[in-house]
């Protein structure tokens, strides 16, 4: 049975207070079927982008549909919580650097992102706006006997829209941590969004988003 990790963590939001600064690092194009649905190229190395800490949304708080976009998409993703500072982490030791797994949405203003992509410009505003990173509570890694066999899914208004399985990731957790930490030092409390499976699509005001890891409900919030 999956039970939530408990207690405050250094560098993480506790009781709504951001104890220390943290960062959110995301991997794009990590599931082949999702790459195909957006007609993207399959990457040779992970595609990495970041969101500011102000994108974080927690405790099932509602997501407010922003005025600057008419095409906000849901991307459900497993989220790793970093538990130890590290750089140049070796892949074989990567498991020592995260202690919990949660579920999040990498909300994306697809219209802004498509514009940026067409011009070869950065995605920051399309991915990093306020509330663009809802994240659930976390489950201890010890609850997962096989990190390559984790299922997760997203329901919108009770209908399953996205289903993911970690066996289908192009770059697994260990590779991603090792890769990112060559460039960016990972710190306790940082979050890593690990990519979305196929089935991304628009959300509308009034939608109810419910996310699951295996059969455990992780989040349940509304778009307003
Ligand atoms: Mg994503």
mmCIF file of C-alpha atoms and ligand atoms in Angstrom:
data_model
loop_
_atom_site.group_PDB
_atom_site.id
_atom_site.type_symbol
_atom_site.label_atom_id
_atom_site.label_comp_id
_atom_site.label_asym_id
_atom_site.label_seq_id
_atom_site.Cartn_x
_atom_site.Cartn_y
_atom_site.Cartn_z
ATOM 1 C CA UNK A 1 0.000 0.000 0.000
ATOM 2 C CA UNK A 2 1.220 3.486 -0.814
ATOM 3 C CA UNK A 3 1.374 5.900 2.122
ATOM 4 C CA UNK A 4 2.348 9.540 2.018
ATOM 5 C CA UNK A 5 5.801 10.562 3.198
ATOM 6 C CA UNK A 6 5.390 12.616 6.340
ATOM 7 C CA UNK A 7 7.080 15.491 8.092
ATOM 8 C CA UNK A 8 8.657 18.727 6.981
ATOM 9 C CA UNK A 9 11.665 18.609 4.702
ATOM 10 C CA UNK A 10 14.466 21.064 4.481
ATOM 11 C CA UNK A 11 14.045 23.311 1.511
ATOM 12 C CA UNK A 12 10.499 22.332 0.813
ATOM 13 C CA UNK A 13 7.096 23.883 1.198
ATOM 14 C CA UNK A 14 5.728 22.970 4.581
ATOM 15 C CA UNK A 15 2.401 24.248 5.861
ATOM 16 C CA UNK A 16 2.323 26.539 2.863
ATOM 17 C CA UNK A 17 5.634 28.180 3.697
ATOM 18 C CA UNK A 18 8.585 27.882 1.389
ATOM 19 C CA UNK A 19 11.302 27.219 3.935
ATOM 20 C CA UNK A 20 14.219 27.583 1.521
ATOM 21 C CA UNK A 21 14.362 28.458 -2.136
ATOM 22 C CA UNK A 22 13.919 25.475 -4.398
ATOM 23 C CA UNK A 23 13.866 24.978 -8.092
ATOM 24 C CA UNK A 24 11.754 22.964 -10.462
ATOM 25 C CA UNK A 25 13.551 21.167 -13.258
ATOM 26 C CA UNK A 26 11.573 19.499 -16.009
ATOM 27 C CA UNK A 27 12.367 17.032 -18.732
ATOM 28 C CA UNK A 28 10.518 17.340 -22.022
ATOM 29 C CA UNK A 29 10.004 14.699 -24.700
ATOM 30 C CA UNK A 30 10.621 11.702 -22.479
ATOM 31 C CA UNK A 31 7.916 9.369 -23.801
ATOM 32 C CA UNK A 32 8.003 8.327 -27.447
ATOM 33 C CA UNK A 33 4.244 8.380 -28.015
ATOM 34 C CA UNK A 34 4.022 11.939 -26.662
ATOM 35 C CA UNK A 35 6.865 13.059 -28.939
ATOM 36 C CA UNK A 36 4.907 11.642 -31.866
ATOM 37 C CA UNK A 37 1.637 13.364 -30.934
ATOM 38 C CA UNK A 38 3.320 16.791 -30.973
ATOM 39 C CA UNK A 39 5.395 15.986 -34.079
ATOM 40 C CA UNK A 40 8.596 16.621 -32.161
ATOM 41 C CA UNK A 41 12.001 15.150 -32.843
ATOM 42 C CA UNK A 42 13.148 12.296 -30.617
ATOM 43 C CA UNK A 43 15.996 13.782 -28.542
ATOM 44 C CA UNK A 44 19.421 12.199 -28.175
ATOM 45 C CA UNK A 45 19.850 13.842 -24.789
ATOM 46 C CA UNK A 46 17.117 14.891 -22.356
ATOM 47 C CA UNK A 47 15.382 18.192 -23.164
ATOM 48 C CA UNK A 48 15.611 20.235 -19.968
ATOM 49 C CA UNK A 49 13.749 23.359 -18.915
ATOM 50 C CA UNK A 50 12.901 24.939 -15.564
ATOM 51 C CA UNK A 51 9.979 26.581 -13.835
ATOM 52 C CA UNK A 52 10.350 29.178 -11.073
ATOM 53 C CA UNK A 53 9.199 28.318 -7.548
ATOM 54 C CA UNK A 54 6.236 30.669 -8.055
ATOM 55 C CA UNK A 55 4.803 28.110 -10.520
ATOM 56 C CA UNK A 56 4.281 25.670 -7.668
ATOM 57 C CA UNK A 57 0.677 24.946 -6.714
ATOM 58 C CA UNK A 58 -0.031 22.682 -3.774
ATOM 59 C CA UNK A 59 -2.684 21.224 -1.470
ATOM 60 C CA UNK A 60 -5.227 20.839 -4.305
ATOM 61 C CA UNK A 61 -5.475 24.599 -4.657
ATOM 62 C CA UNK A 62 -7.418 25.585 -7.781
ATOM 63 C CA UNK A 63 -5.564 26.426 -10.969
ATOM 64 C CA UNK A 64 -6.560 29.826 -12.326
ATOM 65 C CA UNK A 65 -6.745 29.829 -16.107
ATOM 66 C CA UNK A 66 -4.457 32.685 -17.182
ATOM 67 C CA UNK A 67 -5.640 35.495 -19.436
ATOM 68 C CA UNK A 68 -2.651 35.367 -21.770
ATOM 69 C CA UNK A 69 -3.451 31.947 -23.220
ATOM 70 C CA UNK A 70 -6.371 30.254 -24.955
ATOM 71 C CA UNK A 71 -4.743 26.831 -25.062
ATOM 72 C CA UNK A 72 -3.537 25.594 -21.683
ATOM 73 C CA UNK A 73 -2.657 21.879 -21.834
ATOM 74 C CA UNK A 74 -2.364 19.322 -19.049
ATOM 75 C CA UNK A 75 0.767 17.146 -18.936
ATOM 76 C CA UNK A 76 0.662 14.695 -16.035
ATOM 77 C CA UNK A 77 4.116 13.700 -14.771
ATOM 78 C CA UNK A 78 5.833 11.869 -11.955
ATOM 79 C CA UNK A 79 7.824 14.279 -9.786
ATOM 80 C CA UNK A 80 10.976 13.388 -7.876
ATOM 81 C CA UNK A 81 11.889 15.165 -4.657
ATOM 82 C CA UNK A 82 15.613 15.735 -4.234
ATOM 83 C CA UNK A 83 16.843 14.813 -0.748
ATOM 84 C CA UNK A 84 20.563 15.526 -0.947
ATOM 85 C CA UNK A 85 22.772 18.091 -2.614
ATOM 86 C CA UNK A 86 24.668 16.764 -5.596
ATOM 87 C CA UNK A 87 26.512 17.614 -8.772
ATOM 88 C CA UNK A 88 28.137 15.288 -11.277
ATOM 89 C CA UNK A 89 26.048 12.521 -9.751
ATOM 90 C CA UNK A 90 26.955 9.122 -11.133
ATOM 91 C CA UNK A 91 24.026 7.258 -12.589
ATOM 92 C CA UNK A 92 24.627 4.259 -10.323
ATOM 93 C CA UNK A 93 24.362 6.502 -7.228
ATOM 94 C CA UNK A 94 21.444 8.618 -8.431
ATOM 95 C CA UNK A 95 18.960 6.699 -6.257
ATOM 96 C CA UNK A 96 20.626 8.221 -3.184
ATOM 97 C CA UNK A 97 19.615 11.721 -4.221
ATOM 98 C CA UNK A 98 15.825 11.488 -4.191
ATOM 99 C CA UNK A 99 13.637 10.149 -1.439
ATOM 100 C CA UNK A 100 10.068 10.614 -2.603
ATOM 101 C CA UNK A 101 7.841 10.552 -5.652
ATOM 102 C CA UNK A 102 4.786 12.685 -6.254
ATOM 103 C CA UNK A 103 2.519 13.516 -9.145
ATOM 104 C CA UNK A 104 2.257 16.877 -10.861
ATOM 105 C CA UNK A 105 0.961 18.673 -13.893
ATOM 106 C CA UNK A 106 3.340 20.467 -16.205
ATOM 107 C CA UNK A 107 0.751 23.009 -17.343
ATOM 108 C CA UNK A 108 1.761 24.393 -20.699
ATOM 109 C CA UNK A 109 0.434 27.380 -22.610
ATOM 110 C CA UNK A 110 0.624 25.492 -25.894
ATOM 111 C CA UNK A 111 -0.167 28.567 -27.991
ATOM 112 C CA UNK A 112 2.726 30.499 -26.428
ATOM 113 C CA UNK A 113 4.999 27.478 -26.642
ATOM 114 C CA UNK A 114 4.232 26.897 -30.333
ATOM 115 C CA UNK A 115 4.996 30.540 -31.063
ATOM 116 C CA UNK A 116 8.280 30.315 -29.164
ATOM 117 C CA UNK A 117 9.213 27.017 -30.831
ATOM 118 C CA UNK A 118 8.572 28.440 -34.304
ATOM 119 C CA UNK A 119 10.984 31.275 -33.594
ATOM 120 C CA UNK A 120 13.503 29.121 -31.713
ATOM 121 C CA UNK A 121 12.842 31.152 -28.554
ATOM 122 C CA UNK A 122 12.795 29.923 -24.930
ATOM 123 C CA UNK A 123 9.682 28.375 -23.378
ATOM 124 C CA UNK A 124 9.906 30.109 -20.006
ATOM 125 C CA UNK A 125 6.610 31.971 -20.152
ATOM 126 C CA UNK A 126 4.755 29.038 -21.754
ATOM 127 C CA UNK A 127 5.883 26.704 -18.964
ATOM 128 C CA UNK A 128 6.765 28.856 -15.977
ATOM 129 C CA UNK A 129 3.747 31.033 -15.339
ATOM 130 C CA UNK A 130 2.062 31.233 -11.940
ATOM 131 C CA UNK A 131 0.402 27.954 -10.975
ATOM 132 C CA UNK A 132 1.935 26.034 -13.891
ATOM 133 C CA UNK A 133 3.279 23.334 -11.558
ATOM 134 C CA UNK A 134 0.639 21.731 -9.322
ATOM 135 C CA UNK A 135 2.296 19.011 -7.230
ATOM 136 C CA UNK A 136 0.735 16.378 -4.965
ATOM 137 C CA UNK A 137 1.917 15.101 -1.618
ATOM 138 C CA UNK A 138 4.850 12.710 -1.888
ATOM 139 C CA UNK A 139 5.206 8.962 -1.405
ATOM 140 C CA UNK A 140 8.463 7.574 -0.041
ATOM 141 C CA UNK A 141 10.617 5.901 -2.689
ATOM 142 C CA UNK A 142 10.687 2.817 -0.469
ATOM 143 C CA UNK A 143 7.040 2.260 -1.433
ATOM 144 C CA UNK A 144 8.167 1.485 -4.967
ATOM 145 C CA UNK A 145 9.942 -1.853 -5.380
ATOM 146 C CA UNK A 146 10.610 -1.204 -9.079
ATOM 147 C CA UNK A 147 11.042 2.345 -10.365
ATOM 148 C CA UNK A 148 10.741 1.073 -13.928
ATOM 149 C CA UNK A 149 7.301 -0.284 -13.213
ATOM 150 C CA UNK A 150 5.235 2.632 -11.929
ATOM 151 C CA UNK A 151 1.861 3.372 -13.475
ATOM 152 C CA UNK A 152 0.160 6.751 -13.217
ATOM 153 C CA UNK A 153 -2.838 8.375 -14.821
ATOM 154 C CA UNK A 154 -4.848 11.559 -15.069
ATOM 155 C CA UNK A 155 -8.610 11.920 -15.159
ATOM 156 C CA UNK A 156 -10.362 15.058 -16.330
ATOM 157 C CA UNK A 157 -13.962 15.241 -15.116
ATOM 158 C CA UNK A 158 -13.782 11.545 -14.255
ATOM 159 C CA UNK A 159 -12.561 10.435 -17.706
ATOM 160 C CA UNK A 160 -9.067 9.032 -18.115
ATOM 161 C CA UNK A 161 -7.063 11.306 -20.420
ATOM 162 C CA UNK A 162 -3.457 10.229 -19.856
ATOM 163 C CA UNK A 163 -1.867 6.976 -18.750
ATOM 164 C CA UNK A 164 1.837 6.617 -18.061
ATOM 165 C CA UNK A 165 4.214 3.789 -17.276
ATOM 166 C CA UNK A 166 7.823 4.433 -16.292
ATOM 167 C CA UNK A 167 8.993 1.465 -18.378
ATOM 168 C CA UNK A 168 8.253 3.623 -21.429
ATOM 169 C CA UNK A 169 10.480 6.564 -20.463
ATOM 170 C CA UNK A 170 13.338 7.303 -22.865
ATOM 171 C CA UNK A 171 15.523 8.548 -20.005
ATOM 172 C CA UNK A 172 14.956 6.957 -16.606
ATOM 173 C CA UNK A 173 15.200 8.697 -13.228
ATOM 174 C CA UNK A 174 18.864 7.829 -12.697
ATOM 175 C CA UNK A 175 19.964 8.974 -16.124
ATOM 176 C CA UNK A 176 17.995 12.214 -15.802
ATOM 177 C CA UNK A 177 19.521 13.075 -12.406
ATOM 178 C CA UNK A 178 23.018 12.249 -13.605
ATOM 179 C CA UNK A 179 22.503 14.279 -16.752
ATOM 180 C CA UNK A 180 20.994 17.374 -15.122
ATOM 181 C CA UNK A 181 23.505 17.449 -12.267
ATOM 182 C CA UNK A 182 26.379 17.918 -14.703
ATOM 183 C CA UNK A 183 24.968 21.367 -15.415
ATOM 184 C CA UNK A 184 22.868 22.305 -12.399
ATOM 185 C CA UNK A 185 23.621 21.425 -8.778
ATOM 186 C CA UNK A 186 20.645 19.644 -7.283
ATOM 187 C CA UNK A 187 19.661 20.742 -3.807
ATOM 188 C CA UNK A 188 17.434 19.297 -1.124
ATOM 189 C CA UNK A 189 13.843 20.209 -1.866
ATOM 190 C CA UNK A 190 14.305 20.664 -5.600
ATOM 191 C CA UNK A 191 11.698 18.950 -7.751
ATOM 192 C CA UNK A 192 12.221 17.089 -11.007
ATOM 193 C CA UNK A 193 9.290 16.680 -13.407
ATOM 194 C CA UNK A 194 10.083 13.543 -15.366
ATOM 195 C CA UNK A 195 8.064 13.989 -18.549
ATOM 196 C CA UNK A 196 4.564 13.312 -19.769
ATOM 197 C CA UNK A 197 3.088 10.358 -21.653
ATOM 198 C CA UNK A 198 0.741 10.791 -24.607
ATOM 199 C CA UNK A 199 -2.765 12.150 -24.293
ATOM 200 C CA UNK A 200 -1.966 15.789 -23.499
ATOM 201 C CA UNK A 201 -4.785 18.154 -24.284
ATOM 202 C CA UNK A 202 -6.519 21.390 -23.380
ATOM 203 C CA UNK A 203 -8.223 22.121 -20.068
ATOM 204 C CA UNK A 204 -11.236 24.375 -19.637
ATOM 205 C CA UNK A 205 -12.502 26.473 -16.768
ATOM 206 C CA UNK A 206 -14.612 24.178 -14.580
ATOM 207 C CA UNK A 207 -12.580 21.025 -15.287
ATOM 208 C CA UNK A 208 -11.757 18.755 -12.353
ATOM 209 C CA UNK A 209 -8.299 17.168 -12.584
ATOM 210 C CA UNK A 210 -7.628 14.006 -10.601
ATOM 211 C CA UNK A 211 -4.268 12.265 -10.663
ATOM 212 C CA UNK A 212 -3.271 8.777 -9.557
ATOM 213 C CA UNK A 213 -0.083 6.825 -8.945
ATOM 214 C CA UNK A 214 -1.089 3.198 -9.326
ATOM 215 C CA UNK A 215 -4.594 3.337 -7.812
ATOM 216 C CA UNK A 216 -3.773 5.918 -5.153
ATOM 217 C CA UNK A 217 -5.370 9.322 -5.660
ATOM 218 C CA UNK A 218 -2.638 11.947 -5.453
ATOM 219 C CA UNK A 219 -4.378 15.194 -6.356
ATOM 220 C CA UNK A 220 -7.830 16.485 -7.099
ATOM 221 C CA UNK A 221 -8.229 20.124 -8.043
ATOM 222 C CA UNK A 222 -10.281 22.408 -10.216
ATOM 223 C CA UNK A 223 -9.524 24.765 -13.086
ATOM 224 C CA UNK A 224 -11.083 28.155 -12.356
HETATM 225 MG MG1 LIG B 1 6.044 18.111 -19.691
#
